[in-house]
Tab-separated table of C-alpha atoms in Angstrom:
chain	number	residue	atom	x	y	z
A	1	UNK	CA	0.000	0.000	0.000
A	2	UNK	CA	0.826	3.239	-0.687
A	3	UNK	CA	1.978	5.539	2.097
A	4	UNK	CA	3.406	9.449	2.602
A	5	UNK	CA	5.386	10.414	5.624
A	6	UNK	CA	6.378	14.115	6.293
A	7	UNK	CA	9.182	14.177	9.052
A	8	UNK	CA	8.301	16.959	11.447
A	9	UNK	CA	4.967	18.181	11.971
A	10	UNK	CA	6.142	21.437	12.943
A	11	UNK	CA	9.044	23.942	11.212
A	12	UNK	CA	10.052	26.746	12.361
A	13	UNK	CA	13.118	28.760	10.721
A	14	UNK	CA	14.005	32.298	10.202
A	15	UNK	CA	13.165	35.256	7.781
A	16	UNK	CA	15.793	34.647	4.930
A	17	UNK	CA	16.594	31.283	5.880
A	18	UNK	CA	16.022	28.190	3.393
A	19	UNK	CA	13.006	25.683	3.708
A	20	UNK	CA	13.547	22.448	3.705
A	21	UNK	CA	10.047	19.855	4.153
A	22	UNK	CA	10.819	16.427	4.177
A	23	UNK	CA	8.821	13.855	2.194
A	24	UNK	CA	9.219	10.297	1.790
A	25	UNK	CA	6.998	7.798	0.153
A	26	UNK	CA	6.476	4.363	-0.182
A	27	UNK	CA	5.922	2.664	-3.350
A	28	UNK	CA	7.163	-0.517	-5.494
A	29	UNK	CA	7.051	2.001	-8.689
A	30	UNK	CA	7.288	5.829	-9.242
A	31	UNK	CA	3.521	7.668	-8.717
A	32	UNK	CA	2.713	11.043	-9.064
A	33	UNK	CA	4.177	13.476	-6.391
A	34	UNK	CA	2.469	17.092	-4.772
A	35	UNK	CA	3.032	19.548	-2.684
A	36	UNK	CA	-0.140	21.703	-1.705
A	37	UNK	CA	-0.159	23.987	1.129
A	38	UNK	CA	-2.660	25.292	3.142
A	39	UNK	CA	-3.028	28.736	4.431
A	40	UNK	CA	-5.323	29.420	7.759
A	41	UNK	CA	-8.907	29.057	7.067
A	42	UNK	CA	-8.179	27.933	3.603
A	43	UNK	CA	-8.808	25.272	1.130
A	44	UNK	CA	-5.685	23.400	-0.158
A	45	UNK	CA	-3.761	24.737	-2.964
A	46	UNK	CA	-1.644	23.172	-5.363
A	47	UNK	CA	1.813	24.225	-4.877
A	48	UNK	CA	3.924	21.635	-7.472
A	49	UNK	CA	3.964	18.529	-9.274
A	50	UNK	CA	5.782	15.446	-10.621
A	51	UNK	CA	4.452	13.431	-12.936
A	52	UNK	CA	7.413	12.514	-15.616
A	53	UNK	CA	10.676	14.131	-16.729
A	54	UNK	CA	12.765	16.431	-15.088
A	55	UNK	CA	12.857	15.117	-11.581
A	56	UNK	CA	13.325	18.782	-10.609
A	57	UNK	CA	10.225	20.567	-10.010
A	58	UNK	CA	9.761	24.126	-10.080
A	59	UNK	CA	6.054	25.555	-8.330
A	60	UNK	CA	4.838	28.531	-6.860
A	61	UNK	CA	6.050	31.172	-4.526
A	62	UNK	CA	9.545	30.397	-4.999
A	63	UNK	CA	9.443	26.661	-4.103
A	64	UNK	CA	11.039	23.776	-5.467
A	65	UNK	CA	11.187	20.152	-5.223
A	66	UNK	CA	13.571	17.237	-6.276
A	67	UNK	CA	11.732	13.589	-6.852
A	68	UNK	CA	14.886	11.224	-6.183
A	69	UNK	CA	13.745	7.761	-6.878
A	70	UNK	CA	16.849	6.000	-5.122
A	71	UNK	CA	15.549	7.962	-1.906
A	72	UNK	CA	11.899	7.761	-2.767
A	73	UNK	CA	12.184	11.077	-1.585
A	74	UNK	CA	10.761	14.578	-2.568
A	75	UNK	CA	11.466	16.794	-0.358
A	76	UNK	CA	10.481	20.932	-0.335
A	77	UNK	CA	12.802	23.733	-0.719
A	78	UNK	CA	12.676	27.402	-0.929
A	79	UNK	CA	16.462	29.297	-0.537
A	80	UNK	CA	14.664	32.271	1.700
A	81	UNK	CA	11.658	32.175	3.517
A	82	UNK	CA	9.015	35.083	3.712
A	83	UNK	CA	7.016	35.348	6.416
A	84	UNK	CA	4.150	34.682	3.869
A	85	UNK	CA	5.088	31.506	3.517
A	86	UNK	CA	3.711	30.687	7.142
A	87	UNK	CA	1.528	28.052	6.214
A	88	UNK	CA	0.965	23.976	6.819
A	89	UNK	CA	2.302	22.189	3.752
A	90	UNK	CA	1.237	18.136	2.957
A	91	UNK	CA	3.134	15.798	0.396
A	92	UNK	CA	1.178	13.538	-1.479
A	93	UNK	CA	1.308	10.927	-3.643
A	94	UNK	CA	-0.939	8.972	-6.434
A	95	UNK	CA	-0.544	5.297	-7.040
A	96	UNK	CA	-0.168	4.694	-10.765
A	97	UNK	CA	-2.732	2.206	-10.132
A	98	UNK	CA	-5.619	4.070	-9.187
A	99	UNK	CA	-5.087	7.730	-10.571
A	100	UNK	CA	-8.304	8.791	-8.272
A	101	UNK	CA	-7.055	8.272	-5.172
A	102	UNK	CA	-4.494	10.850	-3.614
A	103	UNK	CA	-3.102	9.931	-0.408
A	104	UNK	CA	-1.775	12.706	1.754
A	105	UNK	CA	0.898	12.790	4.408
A	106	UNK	CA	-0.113	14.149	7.627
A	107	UNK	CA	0.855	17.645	6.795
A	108	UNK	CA	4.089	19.659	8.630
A	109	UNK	CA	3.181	23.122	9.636
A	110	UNK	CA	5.945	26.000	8.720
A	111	UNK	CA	6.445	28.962	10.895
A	112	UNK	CA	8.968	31.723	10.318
A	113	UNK	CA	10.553	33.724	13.178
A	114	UNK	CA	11.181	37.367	12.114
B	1	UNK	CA	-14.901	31.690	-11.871
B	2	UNK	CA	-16.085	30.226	-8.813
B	3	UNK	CA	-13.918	27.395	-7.906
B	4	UNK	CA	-15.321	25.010	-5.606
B	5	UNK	CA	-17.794	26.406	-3.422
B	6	UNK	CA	-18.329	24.657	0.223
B	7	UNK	CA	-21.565	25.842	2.127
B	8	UNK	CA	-22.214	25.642	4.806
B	9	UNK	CA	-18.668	26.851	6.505
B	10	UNK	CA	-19.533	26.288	10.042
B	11	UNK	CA	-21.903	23.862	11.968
B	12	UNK	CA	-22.816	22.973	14.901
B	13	UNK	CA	-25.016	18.976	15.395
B	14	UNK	CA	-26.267	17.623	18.191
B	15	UNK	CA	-25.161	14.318	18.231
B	16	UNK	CA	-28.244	12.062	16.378
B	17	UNK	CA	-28.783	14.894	14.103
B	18	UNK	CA	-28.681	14.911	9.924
B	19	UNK	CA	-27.053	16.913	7.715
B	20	UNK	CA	-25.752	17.655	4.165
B	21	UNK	CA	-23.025	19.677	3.644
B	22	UNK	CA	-23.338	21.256	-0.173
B	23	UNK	CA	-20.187	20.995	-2.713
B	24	UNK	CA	-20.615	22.623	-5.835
B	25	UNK	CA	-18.063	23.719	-8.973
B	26	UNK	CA	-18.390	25.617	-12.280
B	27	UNK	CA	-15.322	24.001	-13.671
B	28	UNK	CA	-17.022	21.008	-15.669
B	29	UNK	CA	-14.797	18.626	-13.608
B	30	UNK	CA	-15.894	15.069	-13.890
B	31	UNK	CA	-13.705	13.910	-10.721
B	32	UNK	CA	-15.223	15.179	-7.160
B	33	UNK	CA	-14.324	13.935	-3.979
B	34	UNK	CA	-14.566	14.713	-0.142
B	35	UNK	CA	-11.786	14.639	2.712
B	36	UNK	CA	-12.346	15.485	6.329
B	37	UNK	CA	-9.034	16.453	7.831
B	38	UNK	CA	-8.138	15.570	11.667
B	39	UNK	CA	-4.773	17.169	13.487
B	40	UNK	CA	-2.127	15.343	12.913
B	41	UNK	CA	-3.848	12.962	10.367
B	42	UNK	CA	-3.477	14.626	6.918
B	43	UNK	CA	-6.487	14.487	5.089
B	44	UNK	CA	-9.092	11.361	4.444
B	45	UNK	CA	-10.735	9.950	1.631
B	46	UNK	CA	-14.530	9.557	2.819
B	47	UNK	CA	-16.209	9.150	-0.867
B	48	UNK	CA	-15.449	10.118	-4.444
B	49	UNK	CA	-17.383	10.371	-8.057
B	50	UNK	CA	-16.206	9.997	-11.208
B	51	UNK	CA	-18.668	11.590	-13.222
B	52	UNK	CA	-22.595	12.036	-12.726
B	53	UNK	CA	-24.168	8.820	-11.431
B	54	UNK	CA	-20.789	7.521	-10.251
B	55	UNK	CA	-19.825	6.873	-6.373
B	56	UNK	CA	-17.469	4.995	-4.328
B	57	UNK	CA	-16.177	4.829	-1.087
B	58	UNK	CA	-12.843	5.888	0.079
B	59	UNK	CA	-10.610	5.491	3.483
B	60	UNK	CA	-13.534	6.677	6.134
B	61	UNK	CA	-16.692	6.184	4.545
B	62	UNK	CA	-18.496	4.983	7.585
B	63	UNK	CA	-21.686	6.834	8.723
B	64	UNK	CA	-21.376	9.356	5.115
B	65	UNK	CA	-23.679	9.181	2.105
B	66	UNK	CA	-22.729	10.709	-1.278
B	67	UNK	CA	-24.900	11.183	-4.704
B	68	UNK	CA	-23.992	12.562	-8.352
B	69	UNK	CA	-26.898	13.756	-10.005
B	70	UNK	CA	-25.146	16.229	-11.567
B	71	UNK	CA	-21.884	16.990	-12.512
B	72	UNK	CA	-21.258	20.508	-10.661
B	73	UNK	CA	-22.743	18.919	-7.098
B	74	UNK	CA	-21.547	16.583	-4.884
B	75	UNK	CA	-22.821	16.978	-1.698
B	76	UNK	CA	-22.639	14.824	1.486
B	77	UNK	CA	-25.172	13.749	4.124
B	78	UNK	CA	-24.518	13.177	7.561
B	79	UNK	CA	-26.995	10.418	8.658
B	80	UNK	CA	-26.800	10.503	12.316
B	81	UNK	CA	-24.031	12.477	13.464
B	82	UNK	CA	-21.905	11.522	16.127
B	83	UNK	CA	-18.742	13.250	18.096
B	84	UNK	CA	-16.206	11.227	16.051
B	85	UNK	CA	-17.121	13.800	12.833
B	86	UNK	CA	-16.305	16.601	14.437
B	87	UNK	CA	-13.673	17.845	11.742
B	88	UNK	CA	-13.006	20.067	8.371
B	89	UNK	CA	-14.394	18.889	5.661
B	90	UNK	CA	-13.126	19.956	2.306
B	91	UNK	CA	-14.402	18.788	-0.996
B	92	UNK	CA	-12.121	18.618	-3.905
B	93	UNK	CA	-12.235	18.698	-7.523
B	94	UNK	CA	-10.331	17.662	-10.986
B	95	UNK	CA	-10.247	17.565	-14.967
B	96	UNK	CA	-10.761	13.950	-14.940
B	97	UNK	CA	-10.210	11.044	-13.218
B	98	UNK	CA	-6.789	11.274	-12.628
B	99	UNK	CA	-4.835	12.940	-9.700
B	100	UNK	CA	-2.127	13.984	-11.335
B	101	UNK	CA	-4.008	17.172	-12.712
B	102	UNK	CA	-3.983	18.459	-9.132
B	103	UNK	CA	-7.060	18.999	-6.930
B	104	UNK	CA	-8.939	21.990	-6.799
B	105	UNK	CA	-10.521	22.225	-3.052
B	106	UNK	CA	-13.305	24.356	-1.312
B	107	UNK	CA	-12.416	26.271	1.555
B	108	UNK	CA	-13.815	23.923	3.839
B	109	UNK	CA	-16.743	23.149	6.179
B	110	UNK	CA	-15.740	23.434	10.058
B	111	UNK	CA	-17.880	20.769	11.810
B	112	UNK	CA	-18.729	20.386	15.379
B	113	UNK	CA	-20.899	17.826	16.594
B	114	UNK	CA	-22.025	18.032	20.554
């Protein structure tokens, strides 16, 4: 079965510092890989992808993210955080098998200190 | 355009008590589905529809009913509800059947059941 796990459910770095969000996954082949993050009192939003190709994956706000299959890894970066970026961020993943069914990790909440 | 539009965004149940919380989105997706999300717990499947007419059950569907008359609503009933659904609920939203599009979500219905 398929499974996400986000190390850390809680972040906290400084203004100008670089995000990192950890995301591993469990899977016998590749799926599809997200990012969404979730502001207060929001809805989830889309933040990046992987689906095929370049296993480096450039989204929104800044942020980036590296699928590396040898890790089954695909972990979140940004090189200097804003204090907009204050926000709870979930990794998940989509099993080949059933393209429906998203699975999401249990989310890891990013604060930044001014 | 709308997006995916949650109503209601707060409620409070006595525990026994019915509801339907509405989902509704002027995208033409086919693919709908609804999470509730618990600290610490990510988000869950409860049901999903591929297209008008089309329903299945996800990770938590116990004590939830779904329908797909249409294909801009998908909402979801409540049959007797009990303290263990206290939660957000967000509904979500894609192209097609297929994850990999990315979701488009509501902003959520804040549940409380006494």
């Amino acid at each position: 079965a398929q499974s996400v796990t986000q190390l850390g459910s809680h972040v906290s770095v400084s203004e100008g510092a670089l995000v990192l969000l950890r995301c591993n996954y469990s899977s016998s082949v590749p799926p599809y890989l997200f990012w969404y993050v979730q502001y207060p009192n929001q809805g989830l939003q889309l933040l990046l992808k992987y689906t095929t190709g370049a296993t480096l994956v450039k989204g929104i706000n800044g942020f980036e993210a590296e699928f590396k299959k040898s890790e089954t890894s695909f972990h979140l970066t940004k090189p200097s955080a804003h204090m907009s970026d204050a926000a709870e961020y979930f990794c998940a993943v989509t099993p080949y098998s059933s393209a429906s069914k998203i699975i999401f990790g249990s989310g890891t909440r990013l604060s930044i200190r001014p | 355009n709308a997006g995916v539009t949650q109503t209601p965004k707060f409620q409070v149940l006595k525990t026994g008590q019915s509801m339907t919380l509405q989902c509704a989105q002027d995208m033409n997706h086919e693919y709908m589905s609804w999470y509730r999300q618990d600290p610490g717990m990510g988000l869950r499947l409860i049901h999903y529809s591929v297209g008008a007419g089309i329903t299945d059950q996800g990770e938590v569907p116990n004590g939830y009913n779904v329908s797909r008359s249409t294909t801009e609503d998908f909402p979801l009933r409540l049959l007797s509800a009990a303290p263990s659904q206290t939660s957000v609920y967000f509904c979500a939203s894609s192209r097609e059947e297929g994850a990999h599009y990315g979701y488009t979500f509501g902003s959520g219905t804040r549940l409380t059941v006494v």
